[in-house]
Amino acid sequence: MSTEALFQTHLVFGYVVWLLCFGAYGLPWLGSMDRIAAQRAIATLHSFRFFGLVFILPGVVGPDLPASFATFAAYGDFATGVLAMLALLTVKVRQLFWAFVVAFNIVGMVDLIVDYYQAIQADLPAHAGLLGAAYAIPILYVPLLMITHVTAFYFLLRPHRSASRAITENARAS
């Protein structure tokens, strides 16, 4: 099997497994929470995106990893992580909290979409070995990040409901 086929297979299965797991456990758990708690849980996951800076760390990725991909991916992740941390730090100042929630989700989703585009432009799937130790990020971590961004937007756009109402509705659904 070619490097490109292996990478694409890994990526597809990364999404499949996370969608199965998230549908069974993550979404019901987040749906049982009030809006703020659910967004805080998502922001906590995304606050670890400072780790994306490894895309520009020599020795972790190959020296020939295209800079067009690596630089944007690294700093896009870092910016998203900082915005998510700011959301967590401002939870008691509701207007700031919601502004940071929207910001980290917009920046984070744009980052992932542009990263996919840059990876395709650089033919990264055919040269996935250049990711080195960072190979696990797009395969295991990115699918979960994309799924949680979509979930965060869903929770932002759906009608508000109280936590007790959510628990009652989830109990009826079970």
PDB file of C-alpha atoms in Angstrom:
ATOM      1  CA  MET A   1       0.000   0.000   0.000  1.00  0.00           C
ATOM      2  CA  SER A   2       1.364   3.431  -0.886  1.00  0.00           C
ATOM      3  CA  THR A   3       2.182   6.084   1.707  1.00  0.00           C
ATOM      4  CA  GLU A   4      -0.659   8.207   0.373  1.00  0.00           C
ATOM      5  CA  ALA A   5      -3.172   5.354   0.651  1.00  0.00           C
ATOM      6  CA  LEU A   6      -2.015   4.525   4.189  1.00  0.00           C
ATOM      7  CA  PHE A   7      -2.292   8.151   5.272  1.00  0.00           C
ATOM      8  CA  GLN A   8      -5.750   8.542   3.740  1.00  0.00           C
ATOM      9  CA  THR A   9      -6.905   5.277   5.295  1.00  0.00           C
ATOM     10  CA  HIS A  10      -5.622   6.356   8.691  1.00  0.00           C
ATOM     11  CA  LEU A  11      -7.327   9.733   8.342  1.00  0.00           C
ATOM     12  CA  VAL A  12     -10.687   8.257   7.332  1.00  0.00           C
ATOM     13  CA  PHE A  13     -10.588   5.719  10.152  1.00  0.00           C
ATOM     14  CA  GLY A  14      -9.578   8.482  12.576  1.00  0.00           C
ATOM     15  CA  TYR A  15     -12.829  10.253  11.727  1.00  0.00           C
ATOM     16  CA  VAL A  16     -14.903   7.051  11.810  1.00  0.00           C
ATOM     17  CA  VAL A  17     -13.640   5.988  15.237  1.00  0.00           C
ATOM     18  CA  TRP A  18     -13.979   9.463  16.761  1.00  0.00           C
ATOM     19  CA  LEU A  19     -17.490   9.871  15.333  1.00  0.00           C
ATOM     20  CA  LEU A  20     -18.501   6.521  16.829  1.00  0.00           C
ATOM     21  CA  CYS A  21     -16.928   7.342  20.183  1.00  0.00           C
ATOM     22  CA  PHE A  22     -18.187  10.911  20.251  1.00  0.00           C
ATOM     23  CA  GLY A  23     -21.703   9.866  19.250  1.00  0.00           C
ATOM     24  CA  ALA A  24     -21.850   7.222  21.970  1.00  0.00           C
ATOM     25  CA  TYR A  25     -20.151   9.115  24.794  1.00  0.00           C
ATOM     26  CA  GLY A  26     -19.115  12.697  24.054  1.00  0.00           C
ATOM     27  CA  LEU A  27     -22.272  14.155  22.578  1.00  0.00           C
ATOM     28  CA  PRO A  28     -24.638  12.709  25.218  1.00  0.00           C
ATOM     29  CA  TRP A  29     -22.283  13.929  27.949  1.00  0.00           C
ATOM     30  CA  LEU A  30     -21.961  17.430  26.504  1.00  0.00           C
ATOM     31  CA  GLY A  31     -25.684  17.552  25.736  1.00  0.00           C
ATOM     32  CA  SER A  32     -26.509  16.888  29.384  1.00  0.00           C
ATOM     33  CA  MET A  33     -24.593  19.999  30.461  1.00  0.00           C
ATOM     34  CA  ASP A  34     -25.605  23.615  30.477  1.00  0.00           C
ATOM     35  CA  ARG A  35     -24.250  25.712  27.590  1.00  0.00           C
ATOM     36  CA  ILE A  36     -21.323  27.150  29.507  1.00  0.00           C
ATOM     37  CA  ALA A  37     -20.108  23.840  30.921  1.00  0.00           C
ATOM     38  CA  ALA A  38     -20.274  22.200  27.478  1.00  0.00           C
ATOM     39  CA  GLN A  39     -18.287  25.016  25.872  1.00  0.00           C
ATOM     40  CA  ARG A  40     -15.763  24.914  28.722  1.00  0.00           C
ATOM     41  CA  ALA A  41     -15.217  21.192  28.153  1.00  0.00           C
ATOM     42  CA  ILE A  42     -14.638  21.799  24.440  1.00  0.00           C
ATOM     43  CA  ALA A  43     -12.347  24.760  25.182  1.00  0.00           C
ATOM     44  CA  THR A  44     -10.329  22.598  27.576  1.00  0.00           C
ATOM     45  CA  LEU A  45      -9.635  20.078  24.812  1.00  0.00           C
ATOM     46  CA  HIS A  46      -8.662  22.846  22.379  1.00  0.00           C
ATOM     47  CA  SER A  47      -6.429  24.585  24.908  1.00  0.00           C
ATOM     48  CA  PHE A  48      -3.908  21.783  24.284  1.00  0.00           C
ATOM     49  CA  ARG A  49      -3.443  22.966  20.699  1.00  0.00           C
ATOM     50  CA  PHE A  50      -0.238  24.736  21.702  1.00  0.00           C
ATOM     51  CA  PHE A  51       1.133  21.267  20.941  1.00  0.00           C
ATOM     52  CA  GLY A  52       0.768  22.029  17.218  1.00  0.00           C
ATOM     53  CA  LEU A  53       4.002  24.002  17.440  1.00  0.00           C
ATOM     54  CA  VAL A  54       5.761  20.643  16.998  1.00  0.00           C
ATOM     55  CA  PHE A  55       5.201  21.058  13.256  1.00  0.00           C
ATOM     56  CA  ILE A  56       8.071  23.552  13.286  1.00  0.00           C
ATOM     57  CA  LEU A  57      10.279  21.713  15.787  1.00  0.00           C
ATOM     58  CA  PRO A  58      13.360  20.237  14.111  1.00  0.00           C
ATOM     59  CA  GLY A  59      13.886  16.604  15.005  1.00  0.00           C
ATOM     60  CA  VAL A  60      10.176  15.965  15.536  1.00  0.00           C
ATOM     61  CA  VAL A  61       9.219  16.512  11.905  1.00  0.00           C
ATOM     62  CA  GLY A  62      11.384  15.871   8.873  1.00  0.00           C
ATOM     63  CA  PRO A  63      13.518  18.767   7.614  1.00  0.00           C
ATOM     64  CA  ASP A  64      11.724  18.623   4.244  1.00  0.00           C
ATOM     65  CA  LEU A  65       8.222  19.048   5.666  1.00  0.00           C
ATOM     66  CA  PRO A  66       6.811  21.854   3.496  1.00  0.00           C
ATOM     67  CA  ALA A  67       6.961  25.154   5.334  1.00  0.00           C
ATOM     68  CA  SER A  68       3.721  26.205   3.615  1.00  0.00           C
ATOM     69  CA  PHE A  69       1.975  23.517   5.638  1.00  0.00           C
ATOM     70  CA  ALA A  70       4.071  23.407   8.811  1.00  0.00           C
ATOM     71  CA  THR A  71       4.172  27.113   9.653  1.00  0.00           C
ATOM     72  CA  PHE A  72       0.469  27.781   9.204  1.00  0.00           C
ATOM     73  CA  ALA A  73      -0.481  24.561  11.019  1.00  0.00           C
ATOM     74  CA  ALA A  74       1.826  25.353  13.943  1.00  0.00           C
ATOM     75  CA  TYR A  75       0.752  28.942  14.478  1.00  0.00           C
ATOM     76  CA  GLY A  76      -2.914  28.306  13.692  1.00  0.00           C
ATOM     77  CA  ASP A  77      -2.980  25.634  16.372  1.00  0.00           C
ATOM     78  CA  PHE A  78      -1.101  27.863  18.800  1.00  0.00           C
ATOM     79  CA  ALA A  79      -3.497  30.792  18.240  1.00  0.00           C
ATOM     80  CA  THR A  80      -6.493  28.482  18.715  1.00  0.00           C
ATOM     81  CA  GLY A  81      -5.029  27.094  21.933  1.00  0.00           C
ATOM     82  CA  VAL A  82      -4.389  30.571  23.341  1.00  0.00           C
ATOM     83  CA  LEU A  83      -7.934  31.691  22.472  1.00  0.00           C
ATOM     84  CA  ALA A  84      -9.359  28.546  24.103  1.00  0.00           C
ATOM     85  CA  MET A  85      -7.305  29.239  27.248  1.00  0.00           C
ATOM     86  CA  LEU A  86      -8.586  32.819  27.273  1.00  0.00           C
ATOM     87  CA  ALA A  87     -12.145  31.474  27.086  1.00  0.00           C
ATOM     88  CA  LEU A  88     -11.432  29.297  30.114  1.00  0.00           C
ATOM     89  CA  LEU A  89      -9.890  32.214  32.011  1.00  0.00           C
ATOM     90  CA  THR A  90     -12.815  34.555  31.320  1.00  0.00           C
ATOM     91  CA  VAL A  91     -15.705  32.225  32.110  1.00  0.00           C
ATOM     92  CA  LYS A  92     -16.896  34.558  34.876  1.00  0.00           C
ATOM     93  CA  VAL A  93     -17.048  37.500  32.470  1.00  0.00           C
ATOM     94  CA  ARG A  94     -19.767  36.121  30.212  1.00  0.00           C
ATOM     95  CA  GLN A  95     -19.402  38.537  27.286  1.00  0.00           C
ATOM     96  CA  LEU A  96     -15.666  37.897  27.068  1.00  0.00           C
ATOM     97  CA  PHE A  97     -16.145  34.171  27.512  1.00  0.00           C
ATOM     98  CA  TRP A  98     -18.626  33.935  24.635  1.00  0.00           C
ATOM     99  CA  ALA A  99     -16.439  36.143  22.440  1.00  0.00           C
ATOM    100  CA  PHE A 100     -13.441  33.856  23.045  1.00  0.00           C
ATOM    101  CA  VAL A 101     -15.565  30.731  22.493  1.00  0.00           C
ATOM    102  CA  VAL A 102     -16.649  32.049  19.103  1.00  0.00           C
ATOM    103  CA  ALA A 103     -13.108  33.221  18.307  1.00  0.00           C
ATOM    104  CA  PHE A 104     -11.309  29.978  19.124  1.00  0.00           C
ATOM    105  CA  ASN A 105     -13.863  27.965  17.191  1.00  0.00           C
ATOM    106  CA  ILE A 106     -13.680  30.170  14.102  1.00  0.00           C
ATOM    107  CA  VAL A 107      -9.886  30.401  14.176  1.00  0.00           C
ATOM    108  CA  GLY A 108      -9.549  26.682  14.944  1.00  0.00           C
ATOM    109  CA  MET A 109     -11.889  25.505  12.215  1.00  0.00           C
ATOM    110  CA  VAL A 110     -10.331  27.839   9.637  1.00  0.00           C
ATOM    111  CA  ASP A 111      -6.914  26.558  10.716  1.00  0.00           C
ATOM    112  CA  LEU A 112      -7.909  22.928  10.158  1.00  0.00           C
ATOM    113  CA  ILE A 113      -9.530  23.625   6.790  1.00  0.00           C
ATOM    114  CA  VAL A 114      -6.521  25.617   5.569  1.00  0.00           C
ATOM    115  CA  ASP A 115      -4.200  22.893   6.919  1.00  0.00           C
ATOM    116  CA  TYR A 116      -6.073  20.307   4.843  1.00  0.00           C
ATOM    117  CA  TYR A 117      -5.805  22.557   1.794  1.00  0.00           C
ATOM    118  CA  GLN A 118      -2.078  23.214   2.379  1.00  0.00           C
ATOM    119  CA  ALA A 119      -1.425  19.500   2.915  1.00  0.00           C
ATOM    120  CA  ILE A 120      -3.100  18.657  -0.390  1.00  0.00           C
ATOM    121  CA  GLN A 121      -1.235  21.443  -2.209  1.00  0.00           C
ATOM    122  CA  ALA A 122       2.083  20.184  -0.791  1.00  0.00           C
ATOM    123  CA  ASP A 123       1.161  16.549  -1.630  1.00  0.00           C
ATOM    124  CA  LEU A 124       1.689  15.732   2.039  1.00  0.00           C
ATOM    125  CA  PRO A 125      -0.340  12.469   1.972  1.00  0.00           C
ATOM    126  CA  ALA A 126       2.225  11.004  -0.444  1.00  0.00           C
ATOM    127  CA  HIS A 127       5.057  12.163   1.836  1.00  0.00           C
ATOM    128  CA  ALA A 128       3.414  11.579   5.219  1.00  0.00           C
ATOM    129  CA  GLY A 129       6.683  10.247   6.634  1.00  0.00           C
ATOM    130  CA  LEU A 130       7.894  13.855   6.722  1.00  0.00           C
ATOM    131  CA  LEU A 131       5.530  14.382   9.641  1.00  0.00           C
ATOM    132  CA  GLY A 132       7.819  12.196  11.746  1.00  0.00           C
ATOM    133  CA  ALA A 133       6.625  11.873  15.310  1.00  0.00           C
ATOM    134  CA  ALA A 134       3.860  14.404  14.563  1.00  0.00           C
ATOM    135  CA  TYR A 135       2.141  11.878  12.240  1.00  0.00           C
ATOM    136  CA  ALA A 136      -0.349  11.025  14.997  1.00  0.00           C
ATOM    137  CA  ILE A 137      -1.652  14.608  15.147  1.00  0.00           C
ATOM    138  CA  PRO A 138      -3.572  14.655  11.850  1.00  0.00           C
ATOM    139  CA  ILE A 139      -4.631  11.021  12.243  1.00  0.00           C
ATOM    140  CA  LEU A 140      -5.769  10.905  15.878  1.00  0.00           C
ATOM    141  CA  TYR A 141      -6.124  14.464  17.136  1.00  0.00           C
ATOM    142  CA  VAL A 142      -7.378  16.510  14.161  1.00  0.00           C
ATOM    143  CA  PRO A 143     -10.561  14.460  13.602  1.00  0.00           C
ATOM    144  CA  LEU A 144     -11.570  14.996  17.229  1.00  0.00           C
ATOM    145  CA  LEU A 145     -10.787  18.707  16.954  1.00  0.00           C
ATOM    146  CA  MET A 146     -12.926  19.107  13.833  1.00  0.00           C
ATOM    147  CA  ILE A 147     -15.797  17.137  15.371  1.00  0.00           C
ATOM    148  CA  THR A 148     -15.722  19.248  18.532  1.00  0.00           C
ATOM    149  CA  HIS A 149     -15.640  22.499  16.521  1.00  0.00           C
ATOM    150  CA  VAL A 150     -18.765  21.399  14.671  1.00  0.00           C
ATOM    151  CA  THR A 151     -20.334  20.447  18.008  1.00  0.00           C
ATOM    152  CA  ALA A 152     -19.400  23.795  19.558  1.00  0.00           C
ATOM    153  CA  PHE A 153     -21.055  25.650  16.681  1.00  0.00           C
ATOM    154  CA  TYR A 154     -24.108  23.420  16.970  1.00  0.00           C
ATOM    155  CA  PHE A 155     -24.389  24.240  20.676  1.00  0.00           C
ATOM    156  CA  LEU A 156     -23.875  27.945  19.955  1.00  0.00           C
ATOM    157  CA  LEU A 157     -26.634  28.004  17.347  1.00  0.00           C
ATOM    158  CA  ARG A 158     -29.255  25.733  18.880  1.00  0.00           C
ATOM    159  CA  PRO A 159     -32.006  27.186  21.066  1.00  0.00           C
ATOM    160  CA  HIS A 160     -31.029  27.593  24.706  1.00  0.00           C
ATOM    161  CA  ARG A 161     -32.219  25.058  27.228  1.00  0.00           C
ATOM    162  CA  SER A 162     -31.517  24.608  30.897  1.00  0.00           C
ATOM    163  CA  ALA A 163     -29.326  21.818  32.247  1.00  0.00           C
ATOM    164  CA  SER A 164     -32.248  20.223  34.139  1.00  0.00           C
ATOM    165  CA  ARG A 165     -34.321  20.207  30.952  1.00  0.00           C
ATOM    166  CA  ALA A 166     -31.407  18.650  29.049  1.00  0.00           C
ATOM    167  CA  ILE A 167     -31.028  15.904  31.649  1.00  0.00           C
ATOM    168  CA  THR A 168     -34.774  15.179  31.526  1.00  0.00           C
ATOM    169  CA  GLU A 169     -34.724  15.030  27.706  1.00  0.00           C
ATOM    170  CA  ASN A 170     -31.671  12.763  27.687  1.00  0.00           C
ATOM    171  CA  ALA A 171     -33.259  10.453  30.262  1.00  0.00           C
ATOM    172  CA  ARG A 172     -36.360  10.144  28.072  1.00  0.00           C
ATOM    173  CA  ALA A 173     -34.219   9.376  25.023  1.00  0.00           C
ATOM    174  CA  SER A 174     -32.434   6.515  26.818  1.00  0.00           C
TER     175      SER A 174
END
